[in-house]
Coordinates of C-alpha atoms in Angstrom, one line a residue:
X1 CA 21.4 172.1 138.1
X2 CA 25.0 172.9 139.4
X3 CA 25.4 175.0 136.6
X4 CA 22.4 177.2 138.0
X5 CA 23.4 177.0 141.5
X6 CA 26.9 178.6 140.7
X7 CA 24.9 181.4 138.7
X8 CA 23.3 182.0 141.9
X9 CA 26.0 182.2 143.7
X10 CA 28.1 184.3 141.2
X11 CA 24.9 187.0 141.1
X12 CA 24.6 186.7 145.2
X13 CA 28.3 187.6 145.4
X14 CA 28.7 190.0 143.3
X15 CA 25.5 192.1 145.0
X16 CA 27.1 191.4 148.7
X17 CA 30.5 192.5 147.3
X18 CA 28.9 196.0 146.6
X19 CA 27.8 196.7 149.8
X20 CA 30.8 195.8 150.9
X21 CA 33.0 198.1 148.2
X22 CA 30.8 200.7 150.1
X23 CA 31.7 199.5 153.4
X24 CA 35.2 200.7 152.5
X25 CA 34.7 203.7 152.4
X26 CA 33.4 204.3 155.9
X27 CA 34.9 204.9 158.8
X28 CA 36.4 201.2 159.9
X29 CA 39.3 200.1 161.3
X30 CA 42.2 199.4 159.5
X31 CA 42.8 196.6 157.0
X32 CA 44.2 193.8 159.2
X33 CA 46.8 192.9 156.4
X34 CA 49.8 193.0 158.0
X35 CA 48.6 192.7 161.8
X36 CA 50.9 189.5 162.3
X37 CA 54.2 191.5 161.5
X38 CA 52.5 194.7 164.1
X39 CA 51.3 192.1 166.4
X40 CA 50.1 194.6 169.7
X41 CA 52.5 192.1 172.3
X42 CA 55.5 192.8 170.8
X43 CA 55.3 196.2 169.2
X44 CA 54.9 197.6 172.9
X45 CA 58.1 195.8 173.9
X46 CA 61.7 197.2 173.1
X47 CA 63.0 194.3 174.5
X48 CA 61.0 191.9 173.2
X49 CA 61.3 193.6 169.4
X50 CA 65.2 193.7 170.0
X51 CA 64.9 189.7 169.9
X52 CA 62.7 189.4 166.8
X53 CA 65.0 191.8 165.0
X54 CA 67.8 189.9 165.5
X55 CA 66.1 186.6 164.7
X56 CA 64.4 188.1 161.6
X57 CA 67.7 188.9 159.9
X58 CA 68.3 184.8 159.6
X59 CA 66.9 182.8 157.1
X60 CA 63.3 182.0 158.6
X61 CA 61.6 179.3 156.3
X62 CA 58.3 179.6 158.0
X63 CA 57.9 183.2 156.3
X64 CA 59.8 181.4 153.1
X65 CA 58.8 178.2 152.8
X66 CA 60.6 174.7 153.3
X67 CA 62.5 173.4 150.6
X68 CA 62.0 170.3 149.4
X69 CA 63.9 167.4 151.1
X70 CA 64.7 169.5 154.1
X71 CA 63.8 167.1 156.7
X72 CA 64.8 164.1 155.5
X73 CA 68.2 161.8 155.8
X74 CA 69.3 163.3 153.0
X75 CA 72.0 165.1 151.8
X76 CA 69.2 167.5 151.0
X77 CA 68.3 167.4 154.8
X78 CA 69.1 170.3 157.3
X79 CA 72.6 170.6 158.7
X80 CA 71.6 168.7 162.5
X81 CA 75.7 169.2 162.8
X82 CA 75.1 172.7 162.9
X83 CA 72.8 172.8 165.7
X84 CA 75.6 170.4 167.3
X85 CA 78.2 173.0 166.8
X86 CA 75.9 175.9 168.0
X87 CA 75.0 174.2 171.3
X88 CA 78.1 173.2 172.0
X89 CA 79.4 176.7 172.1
X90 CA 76.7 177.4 174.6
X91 CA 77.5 174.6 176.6
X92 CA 75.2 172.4 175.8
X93 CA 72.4 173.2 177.9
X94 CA 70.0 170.3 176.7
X95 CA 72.2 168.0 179.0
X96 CA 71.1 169.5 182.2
X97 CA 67.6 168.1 182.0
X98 CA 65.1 165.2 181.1
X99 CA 63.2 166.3 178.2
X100 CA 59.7 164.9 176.4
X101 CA 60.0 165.1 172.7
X102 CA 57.0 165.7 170.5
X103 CA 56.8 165.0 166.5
X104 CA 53.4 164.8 164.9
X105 CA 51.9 166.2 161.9
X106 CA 48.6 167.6 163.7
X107 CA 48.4 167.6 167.7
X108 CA 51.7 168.0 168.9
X109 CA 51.5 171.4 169.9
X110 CA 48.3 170.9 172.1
X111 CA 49.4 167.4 173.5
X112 CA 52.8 169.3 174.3
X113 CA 50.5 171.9 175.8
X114 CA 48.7 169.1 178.0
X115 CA 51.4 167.5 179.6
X116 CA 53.2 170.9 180.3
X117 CA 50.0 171.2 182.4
X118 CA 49.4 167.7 184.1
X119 CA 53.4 168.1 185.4
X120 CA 53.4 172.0 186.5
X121 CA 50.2 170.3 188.3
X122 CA 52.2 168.3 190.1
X123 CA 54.0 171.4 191.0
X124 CA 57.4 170.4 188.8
X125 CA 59.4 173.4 187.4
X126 CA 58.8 172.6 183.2
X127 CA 60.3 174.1 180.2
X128 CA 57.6 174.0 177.7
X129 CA 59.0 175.1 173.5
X130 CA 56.0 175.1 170.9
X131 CA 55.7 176.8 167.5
X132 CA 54.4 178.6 166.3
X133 CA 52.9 182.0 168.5
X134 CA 49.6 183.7 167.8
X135 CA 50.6 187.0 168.9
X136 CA 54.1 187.3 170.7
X137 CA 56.9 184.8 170.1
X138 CA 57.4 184.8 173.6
X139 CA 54.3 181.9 174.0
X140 CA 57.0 179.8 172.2
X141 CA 58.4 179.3 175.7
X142 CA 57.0 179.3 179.1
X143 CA 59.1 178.5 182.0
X144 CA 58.6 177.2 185.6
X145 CA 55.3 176.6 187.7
X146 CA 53.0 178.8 185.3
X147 CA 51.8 178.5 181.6
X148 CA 52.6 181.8 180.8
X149 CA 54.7 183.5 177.7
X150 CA 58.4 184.1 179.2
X151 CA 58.8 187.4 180.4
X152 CA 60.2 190.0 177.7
X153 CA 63.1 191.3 180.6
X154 CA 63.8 187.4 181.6
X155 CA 64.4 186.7 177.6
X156 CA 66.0 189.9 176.7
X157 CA 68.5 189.4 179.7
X158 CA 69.3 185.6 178.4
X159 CA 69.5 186.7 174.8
X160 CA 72.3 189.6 175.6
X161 CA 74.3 187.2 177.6
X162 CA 74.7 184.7 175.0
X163 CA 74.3 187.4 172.0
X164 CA 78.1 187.0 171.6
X165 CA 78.2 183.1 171.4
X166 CA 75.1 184.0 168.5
X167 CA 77.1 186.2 167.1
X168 CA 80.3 184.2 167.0
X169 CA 78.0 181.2 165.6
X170 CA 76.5 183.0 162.8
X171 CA 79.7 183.9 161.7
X172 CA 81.2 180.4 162.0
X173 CA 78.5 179.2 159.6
X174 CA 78.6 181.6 157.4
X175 CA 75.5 182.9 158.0
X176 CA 73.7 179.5 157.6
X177 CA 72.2 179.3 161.4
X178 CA 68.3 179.7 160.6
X179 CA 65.8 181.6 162.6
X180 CA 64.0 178.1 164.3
X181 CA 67.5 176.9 164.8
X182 CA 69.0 180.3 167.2
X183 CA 65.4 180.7 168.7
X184 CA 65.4 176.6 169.7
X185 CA 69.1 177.1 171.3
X186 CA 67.6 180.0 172.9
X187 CA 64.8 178.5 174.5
X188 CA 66.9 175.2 175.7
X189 CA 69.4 177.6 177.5
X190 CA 67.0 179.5 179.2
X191 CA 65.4 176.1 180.7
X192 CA 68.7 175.5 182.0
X193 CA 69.1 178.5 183.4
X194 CA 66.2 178.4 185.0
X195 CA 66.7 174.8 186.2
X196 CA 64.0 173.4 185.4
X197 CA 62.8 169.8 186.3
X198 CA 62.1 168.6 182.7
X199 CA 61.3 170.2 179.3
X200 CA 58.4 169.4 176.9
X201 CA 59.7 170.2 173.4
X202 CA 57.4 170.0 170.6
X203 CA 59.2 169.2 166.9
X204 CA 59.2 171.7 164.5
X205 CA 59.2 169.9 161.1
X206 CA 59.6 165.9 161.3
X207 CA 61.9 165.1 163.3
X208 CA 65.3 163.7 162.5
X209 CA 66.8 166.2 160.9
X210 CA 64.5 169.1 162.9
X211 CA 67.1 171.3 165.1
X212 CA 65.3 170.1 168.2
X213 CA 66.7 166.4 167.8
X214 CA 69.7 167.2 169.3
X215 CA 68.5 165.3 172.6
X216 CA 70.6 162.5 173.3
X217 CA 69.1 159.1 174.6
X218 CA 70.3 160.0 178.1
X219 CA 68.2 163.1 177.7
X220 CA 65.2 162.1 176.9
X221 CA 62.5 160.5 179.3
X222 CA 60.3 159.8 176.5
X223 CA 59.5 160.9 172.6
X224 CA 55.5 161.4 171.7
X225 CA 54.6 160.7 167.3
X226 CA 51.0 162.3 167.9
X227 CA 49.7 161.5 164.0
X228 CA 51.2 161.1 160.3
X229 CA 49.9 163.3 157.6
X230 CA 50.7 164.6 154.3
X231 CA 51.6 168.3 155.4
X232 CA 55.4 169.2 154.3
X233 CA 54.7 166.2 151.6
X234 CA 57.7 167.8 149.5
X235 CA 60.1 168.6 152.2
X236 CA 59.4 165.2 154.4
X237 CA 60.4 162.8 151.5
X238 CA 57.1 162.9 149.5
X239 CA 55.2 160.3 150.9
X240 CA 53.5 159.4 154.1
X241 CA 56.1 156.5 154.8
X242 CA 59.2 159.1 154.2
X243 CA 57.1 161.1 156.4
X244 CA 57.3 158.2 159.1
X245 CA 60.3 157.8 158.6
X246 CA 61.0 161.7 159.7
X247 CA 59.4 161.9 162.6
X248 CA 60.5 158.4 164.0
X249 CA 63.8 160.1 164.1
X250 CA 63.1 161.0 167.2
X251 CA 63.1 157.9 169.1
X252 CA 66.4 157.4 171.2
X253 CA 67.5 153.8 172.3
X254 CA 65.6 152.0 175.1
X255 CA 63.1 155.3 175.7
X256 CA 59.8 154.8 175.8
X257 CA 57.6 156.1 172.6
X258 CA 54.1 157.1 173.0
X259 CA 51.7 156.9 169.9
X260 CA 48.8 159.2 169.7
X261 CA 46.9 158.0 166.2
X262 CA 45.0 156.5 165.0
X263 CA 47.5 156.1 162.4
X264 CA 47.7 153.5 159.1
X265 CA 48.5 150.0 159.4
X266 CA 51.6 150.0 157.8
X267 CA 52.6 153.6 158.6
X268 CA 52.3 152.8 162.4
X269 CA 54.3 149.7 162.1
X270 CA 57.2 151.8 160.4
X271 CA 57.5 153.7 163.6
X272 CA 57.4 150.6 165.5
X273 CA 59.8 148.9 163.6
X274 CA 62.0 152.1 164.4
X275 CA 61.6 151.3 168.1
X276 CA 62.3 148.0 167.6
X277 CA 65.2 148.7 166.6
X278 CA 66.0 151.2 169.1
X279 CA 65.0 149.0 171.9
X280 CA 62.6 151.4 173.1
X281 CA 58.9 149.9 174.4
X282 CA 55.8 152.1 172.6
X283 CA 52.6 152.9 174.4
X284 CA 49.7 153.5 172.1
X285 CA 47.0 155.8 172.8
X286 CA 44.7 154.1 170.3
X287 CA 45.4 150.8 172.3
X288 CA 42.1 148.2 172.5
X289 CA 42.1 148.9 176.3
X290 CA 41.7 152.8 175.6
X291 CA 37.8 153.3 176.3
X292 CA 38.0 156.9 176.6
X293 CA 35.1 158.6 175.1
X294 CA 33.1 162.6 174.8
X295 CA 30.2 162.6 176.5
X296 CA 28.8 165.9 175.6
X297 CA 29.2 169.6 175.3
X298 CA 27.6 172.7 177.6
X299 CA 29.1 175.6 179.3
X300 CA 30.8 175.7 182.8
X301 CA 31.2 178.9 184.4
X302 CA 30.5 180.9 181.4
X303 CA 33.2 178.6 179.4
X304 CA 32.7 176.3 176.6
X305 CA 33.3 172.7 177.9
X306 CA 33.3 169.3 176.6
X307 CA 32.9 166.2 179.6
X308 CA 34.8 163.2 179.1
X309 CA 35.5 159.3 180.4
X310 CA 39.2 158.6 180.4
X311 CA 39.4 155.0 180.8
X312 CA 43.0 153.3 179.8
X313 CA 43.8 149.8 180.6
X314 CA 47.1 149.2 178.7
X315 CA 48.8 146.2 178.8
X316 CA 51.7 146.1 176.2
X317 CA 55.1 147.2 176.8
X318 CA 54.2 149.5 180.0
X319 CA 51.4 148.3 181.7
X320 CA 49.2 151.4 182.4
X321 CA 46.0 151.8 183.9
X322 CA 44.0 155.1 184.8
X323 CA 39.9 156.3 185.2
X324 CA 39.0 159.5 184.9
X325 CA 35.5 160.3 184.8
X326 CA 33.2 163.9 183.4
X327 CA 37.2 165.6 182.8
X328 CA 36.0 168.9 181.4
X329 CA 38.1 169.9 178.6
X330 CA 38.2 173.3 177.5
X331 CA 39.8 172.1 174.5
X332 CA 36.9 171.2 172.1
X333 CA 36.6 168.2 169.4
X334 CA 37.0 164.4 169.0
X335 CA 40.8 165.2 168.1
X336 CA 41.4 167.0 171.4
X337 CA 40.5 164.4 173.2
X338 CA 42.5 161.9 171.6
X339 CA 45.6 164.3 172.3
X340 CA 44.6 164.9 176.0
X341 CA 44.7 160.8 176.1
X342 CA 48.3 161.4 174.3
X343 CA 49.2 163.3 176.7
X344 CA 47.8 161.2 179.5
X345 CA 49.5 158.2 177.8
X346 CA 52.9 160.1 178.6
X347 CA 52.5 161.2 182.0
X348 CA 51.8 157.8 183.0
X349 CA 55.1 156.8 181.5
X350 CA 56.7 159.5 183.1
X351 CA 55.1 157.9 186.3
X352 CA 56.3 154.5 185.4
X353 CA 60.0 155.7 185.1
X354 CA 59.7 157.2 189.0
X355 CA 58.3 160.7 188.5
X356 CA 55.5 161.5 191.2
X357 CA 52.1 161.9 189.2
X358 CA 48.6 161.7 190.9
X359 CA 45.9 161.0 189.1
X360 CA 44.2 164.2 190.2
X361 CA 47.5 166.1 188.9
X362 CA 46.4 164.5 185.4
X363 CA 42.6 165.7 185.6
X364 CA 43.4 169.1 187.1
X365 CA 46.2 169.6 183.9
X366 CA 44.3 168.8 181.4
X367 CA 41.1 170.9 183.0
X368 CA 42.8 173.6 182.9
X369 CA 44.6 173.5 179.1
X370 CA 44.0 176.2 176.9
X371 CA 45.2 177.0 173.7
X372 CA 44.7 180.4 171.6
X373 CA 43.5 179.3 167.7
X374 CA 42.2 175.9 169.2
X375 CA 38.7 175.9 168.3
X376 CA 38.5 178.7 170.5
X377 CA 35.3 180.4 170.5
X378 CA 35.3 184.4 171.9
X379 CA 34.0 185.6 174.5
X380 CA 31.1 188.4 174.5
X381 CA 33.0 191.3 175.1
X382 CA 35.7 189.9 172.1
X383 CA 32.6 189.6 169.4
X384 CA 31.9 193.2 170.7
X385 CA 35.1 194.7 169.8
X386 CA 35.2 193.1 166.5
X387 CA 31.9 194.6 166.0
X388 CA 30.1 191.2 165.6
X389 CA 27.4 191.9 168.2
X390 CA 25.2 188.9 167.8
X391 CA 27.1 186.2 166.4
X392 CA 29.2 183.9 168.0
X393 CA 32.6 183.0 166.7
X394 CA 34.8 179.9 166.4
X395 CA 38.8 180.6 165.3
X396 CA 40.6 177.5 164.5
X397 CA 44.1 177.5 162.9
X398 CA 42.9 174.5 160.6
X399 CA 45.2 174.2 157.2
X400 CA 45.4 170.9 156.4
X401 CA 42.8 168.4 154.9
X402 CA 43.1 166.5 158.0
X403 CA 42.4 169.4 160.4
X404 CA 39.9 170.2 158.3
X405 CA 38.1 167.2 158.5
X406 CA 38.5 167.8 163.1
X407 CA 37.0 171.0 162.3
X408 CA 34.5 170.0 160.8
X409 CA 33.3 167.7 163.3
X410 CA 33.5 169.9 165.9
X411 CA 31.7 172.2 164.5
X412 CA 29.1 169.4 164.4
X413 CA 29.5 168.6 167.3
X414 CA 29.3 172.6 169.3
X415 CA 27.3 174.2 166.7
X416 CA 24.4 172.0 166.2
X417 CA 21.5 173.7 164.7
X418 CA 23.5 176.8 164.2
X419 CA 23.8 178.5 160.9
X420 CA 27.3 179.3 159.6
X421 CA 29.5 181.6 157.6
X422 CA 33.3 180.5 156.8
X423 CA 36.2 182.9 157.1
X424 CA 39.1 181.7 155.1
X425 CA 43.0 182.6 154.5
X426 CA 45.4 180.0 153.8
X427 CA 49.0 179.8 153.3
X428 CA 50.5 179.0 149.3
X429 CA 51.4 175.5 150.4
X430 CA 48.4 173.8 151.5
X431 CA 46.2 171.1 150.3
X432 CA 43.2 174.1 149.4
X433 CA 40.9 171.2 147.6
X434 CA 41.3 168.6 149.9
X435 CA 41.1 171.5 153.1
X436 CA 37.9 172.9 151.0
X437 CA 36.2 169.2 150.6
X438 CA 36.3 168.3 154.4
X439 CA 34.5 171.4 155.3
X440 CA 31.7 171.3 152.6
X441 CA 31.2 167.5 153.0
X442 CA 28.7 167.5 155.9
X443 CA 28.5 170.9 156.6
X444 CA 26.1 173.7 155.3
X445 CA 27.2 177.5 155.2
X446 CA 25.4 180.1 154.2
X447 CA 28.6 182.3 152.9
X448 CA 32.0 181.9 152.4
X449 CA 34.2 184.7 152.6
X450 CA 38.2 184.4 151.4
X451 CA 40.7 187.4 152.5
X452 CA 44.1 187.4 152.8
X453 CA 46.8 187.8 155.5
X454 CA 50.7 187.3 156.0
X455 CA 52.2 184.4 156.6
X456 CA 54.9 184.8 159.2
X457 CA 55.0 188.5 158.9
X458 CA 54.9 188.1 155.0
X459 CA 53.4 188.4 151.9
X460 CA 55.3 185.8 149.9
X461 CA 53.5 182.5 151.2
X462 CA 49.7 184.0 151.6
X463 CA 47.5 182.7 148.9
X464 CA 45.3 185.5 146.9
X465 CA 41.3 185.4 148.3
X466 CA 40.6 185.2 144.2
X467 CA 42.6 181.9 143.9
X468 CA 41.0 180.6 147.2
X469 CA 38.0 181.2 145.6
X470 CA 38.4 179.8 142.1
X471 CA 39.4 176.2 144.3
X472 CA 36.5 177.0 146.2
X473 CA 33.9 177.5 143.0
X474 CA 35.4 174.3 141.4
X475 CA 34.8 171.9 144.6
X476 CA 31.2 173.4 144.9
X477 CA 30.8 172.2 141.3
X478 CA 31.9 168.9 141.8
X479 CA 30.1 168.1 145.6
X480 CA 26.7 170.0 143.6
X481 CA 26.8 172.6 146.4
X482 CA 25.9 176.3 146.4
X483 CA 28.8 178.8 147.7
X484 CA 29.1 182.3 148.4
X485 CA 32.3 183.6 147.9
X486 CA 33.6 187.1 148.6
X487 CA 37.3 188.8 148.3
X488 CA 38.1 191.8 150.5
X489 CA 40.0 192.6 153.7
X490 CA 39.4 190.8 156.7
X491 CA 37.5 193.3 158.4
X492 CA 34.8 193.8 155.4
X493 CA 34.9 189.7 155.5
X494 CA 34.0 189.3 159.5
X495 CA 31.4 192.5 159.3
X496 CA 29.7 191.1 155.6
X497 CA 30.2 187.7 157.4
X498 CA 27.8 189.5 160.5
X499 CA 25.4 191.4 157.9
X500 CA 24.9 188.0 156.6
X501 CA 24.0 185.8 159.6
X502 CA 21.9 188.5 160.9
X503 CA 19.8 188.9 157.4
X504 CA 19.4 184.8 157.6
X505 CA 18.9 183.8 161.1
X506 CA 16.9 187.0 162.5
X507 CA 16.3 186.5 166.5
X508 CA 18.4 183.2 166.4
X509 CA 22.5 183.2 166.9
X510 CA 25.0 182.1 164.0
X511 CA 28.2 181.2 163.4
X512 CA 31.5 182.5 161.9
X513 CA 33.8 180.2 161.5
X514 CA 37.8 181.9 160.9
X515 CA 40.0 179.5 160.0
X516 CA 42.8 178.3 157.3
X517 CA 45.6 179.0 159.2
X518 CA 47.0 180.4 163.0
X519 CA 48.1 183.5 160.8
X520 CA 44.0 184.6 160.0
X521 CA 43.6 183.4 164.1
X522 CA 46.3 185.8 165.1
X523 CA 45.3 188.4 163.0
X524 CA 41.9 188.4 164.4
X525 CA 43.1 188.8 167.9
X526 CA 45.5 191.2 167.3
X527 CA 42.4 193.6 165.6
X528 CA 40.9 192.5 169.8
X529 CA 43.3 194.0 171.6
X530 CA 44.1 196.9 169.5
X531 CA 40.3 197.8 170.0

């Protein structure tokens, strides 16, 4: 009976992939292959473009890869000395304020992206450094009393004063100094320059040997380990306690550790054993006194909305205590939630050490959150300019079997009833089987498109749509499902993905889902704006 569903499915692919073979030849828009390295934000900027060119003549292993071992305590590990050498020759600028570190495997960016919030709330001046940007590098930093990208002239004047020191780094390290390594010191000067009150600084691969974990103990009012999962498996040790191991690198002695979760038995212990060592009290977020809970979904002022019960009663360590009641989070799932009570978890520490927080400081920051790629769902005019009158569309920069799996229940959870197509590109290095079970265990879609974008502003790490959908054919097979899978550009995939909803749903709405990675997310948005 599989058998025969496949046959279906190979027959119903084949005839949609006509129609959209004739597609091509119209008059469309562009192929969006290659819209991440022409992203519309930066290709209008000189400045800006100035930066990225300098940056993209050093070795940048998100557009390569990581190698394996590379943040581990090993002598296989990054060179952390040589982030030590490079900020000494700018003076060290990571000394001149209190930072909050952030390691995780999934949620650091967006509980990083919540406190930022709850403390510019509060009206404090905050240095906030993700990775990594959806359609301009500059929302890797945001500086001051606004969430907003840094200005292209405020980061081109910073980068040609210290181009020199750059220069005279590179050079000292033989060309060694990595793209994430110049862009971090980068960011942490212009926070001092800038004077902020404190930074928020999310991780960019584990921890220990990651070139932001060159904050010193003195530095640091607090270090956030959001989850542990098997993403970087290779380059974190190969298993999830090496994996601990990384990312408890970043606890410094006697500061407080917050733990988002929920997290393993034995893996969480390894990170409190860490502390232990370290001295430093930890503050879970998963504690028994957490009753924080999602009471529902609906739309405020034309915006998507979940309500929620914040309710912590901690008693461990740091005795904490705080109710919110109906927060309306505009970031949407179970797993947002739990990172918006991350987040909470650390501001009340913050509070604990002397900094002023009100409670309505915390509901007002994480009200107001948003993150591009975040189960973000377009607005009308968006669908419109993608040509997707009709539909409505969720883009999540899901790529791992775990995000896969939050996906999936929000999705559940915002698109009851709804029917749904799936977008897909994916990076080379991902789980694809274990990504491609979480989303077909539970869920129902009537197509499944695959396409292909860069990675990073490059070819070399984007999986091939055929490959995607050979895994995808094979998973069917074994779950006894019925799949639709179709190879072409992104734009055939999203208008097929539209020609299909429409042709099964008639009067009522559907669903396209885009996700596999923040590269298919940005890639999307880009295609927006240039429209």
């Amino acid at each position: 009976m599989a058998n025969m569903k496949v046959f279906t499915s190979f027959y119903r692919c084949a005839k949609l992939s006509w129609y959209t073979n004739l597609e091509s030849n119209a008059r469309i828009p562009s192929s969006f292959l290659g819209c991440v390295r022409t992203l519309c934000l930066d290709s209008t900027c000189s400045k800006t473009q100035e930066v990225v060119e300098y940056l993209d003549r050093l070795k940048n292993f998100e557009k390569s890869g990581v190698p394996e071992n590379a943040g581990t305590e090993t002598d296989d590990g990054f060179d952390l000395g040589r982030m030590k050498r490079l900020m000494d020759r700018l003076g060290n600028p990571q000394s001149k304020y209190k930072t909050v570190h952030v390691a995780g495997t999934k949620g650091k960016g967006s509980t990083a992206a919540y406190l930022s919030s709850i403390l510019r709330a509060e009206g404090y001046r905050v240095g906030c450094y993700t990775s990594p940007h959806i359609r301009t590098i500059r929302e890797r930093m945001s500086v001051g009393t606004q969430n907003e990208p840094v200005a292209a002239d405020l980061l081109y004047s910073l980068f040609l004063r210290i181009r020199k020191s750059l220069d005279q780094a590179v050079a000292h390290e033989s060309g060694l100094l990595s793209h994430f390594e110049v862009l971090t010191a980068i960011a942490f000067t212009l926070f001092a320059e800038k004077k902020v009150d404190i930074a928020v600084v999310e991780a960019g691969l584990g921890g220990a040997r990651d070139a932001t974990n060159i904050i010193s103990s003195s530095e640091l009012a607090a270090a956030v380990i959001t989850t542990i999962g098997k993403e970087h498996l290779a380059a974190l040790g190969g298993s999830l306690e090496s994996i601990a191991l990384a990312k408890s690198g970043i606890i410094k002695h006697g500061c407080p550790v917050i733990l988002g979760g929920p997290f393993l038995p034995h893996i969480e212990q390894i990170i409190r054993d860490k502390a232990l060592s370290m001295c430093s009290p930890v503050v879970s977020a998963c504690d028994s006194g957490n009753r924080s809970v999602m009471n529902g979904f609906g739309i405020i002022n034309g915006e998507p909305r979940q309500s929620c019960d914040i309710r912590l009663h901690i008693q461990k360590d740091i005795p904490l205590h705080i109710e919110l009641c109906e927060v309306n989070l505009s970031m949407l799932g179970h797993h947002q939630l739990q990172n918006a009570v991350t987040a909470t978890c650390a501001a009340l520490c913050l509070h604990d050490q002397g900094w002023r927080i009100a409670d309505g400081s915390i509901r007002s920051g994480l009200e107001s959150t948003q993150m591009l790629g975040r189960s973000q769902i377009l607005k009308k005019e968006e669908i419109e300019a993608l040509g997707l009158s009709g539909s409505m569309a969720l883009l999540d920069g899901a790529h791992t079997q775990e995000s896969a799996k939050a996906l999936a229940n929000t999705i559940s959870t915002v698109c009851q009833n709804s029917r749904l197509v799936l977008v897909v590109a994916m990076a080379s290095d991902k789980d694809h089987c274990g990504f491609a079970k979480e989303l077909l265990t539970g869920l129902h879609f009537e197509a499944v498109f695959f396409t292909e974008v860069d990675i990073a502003g490059d070819k070399s790490r984007s999986t091939s749509a055929l490959f995607l959908k050979d895994i995808w054919i094979k998973t069917c097979i074994e779950l006894d499902k019925m799949i639709l899978a179709v190879e072409s550009s992104l734009t055939n995939c999203l208008r097929a993905s539209n020609r299909t909803l429409k042709a099964r749903t008639g009067d009522q709405s559907g669903v396209i889902v885009v996700t596999g990675s923040l590269h298919i997310v940005s890639s999307v948005l880009a295609s927006i704006h240039k429209s």
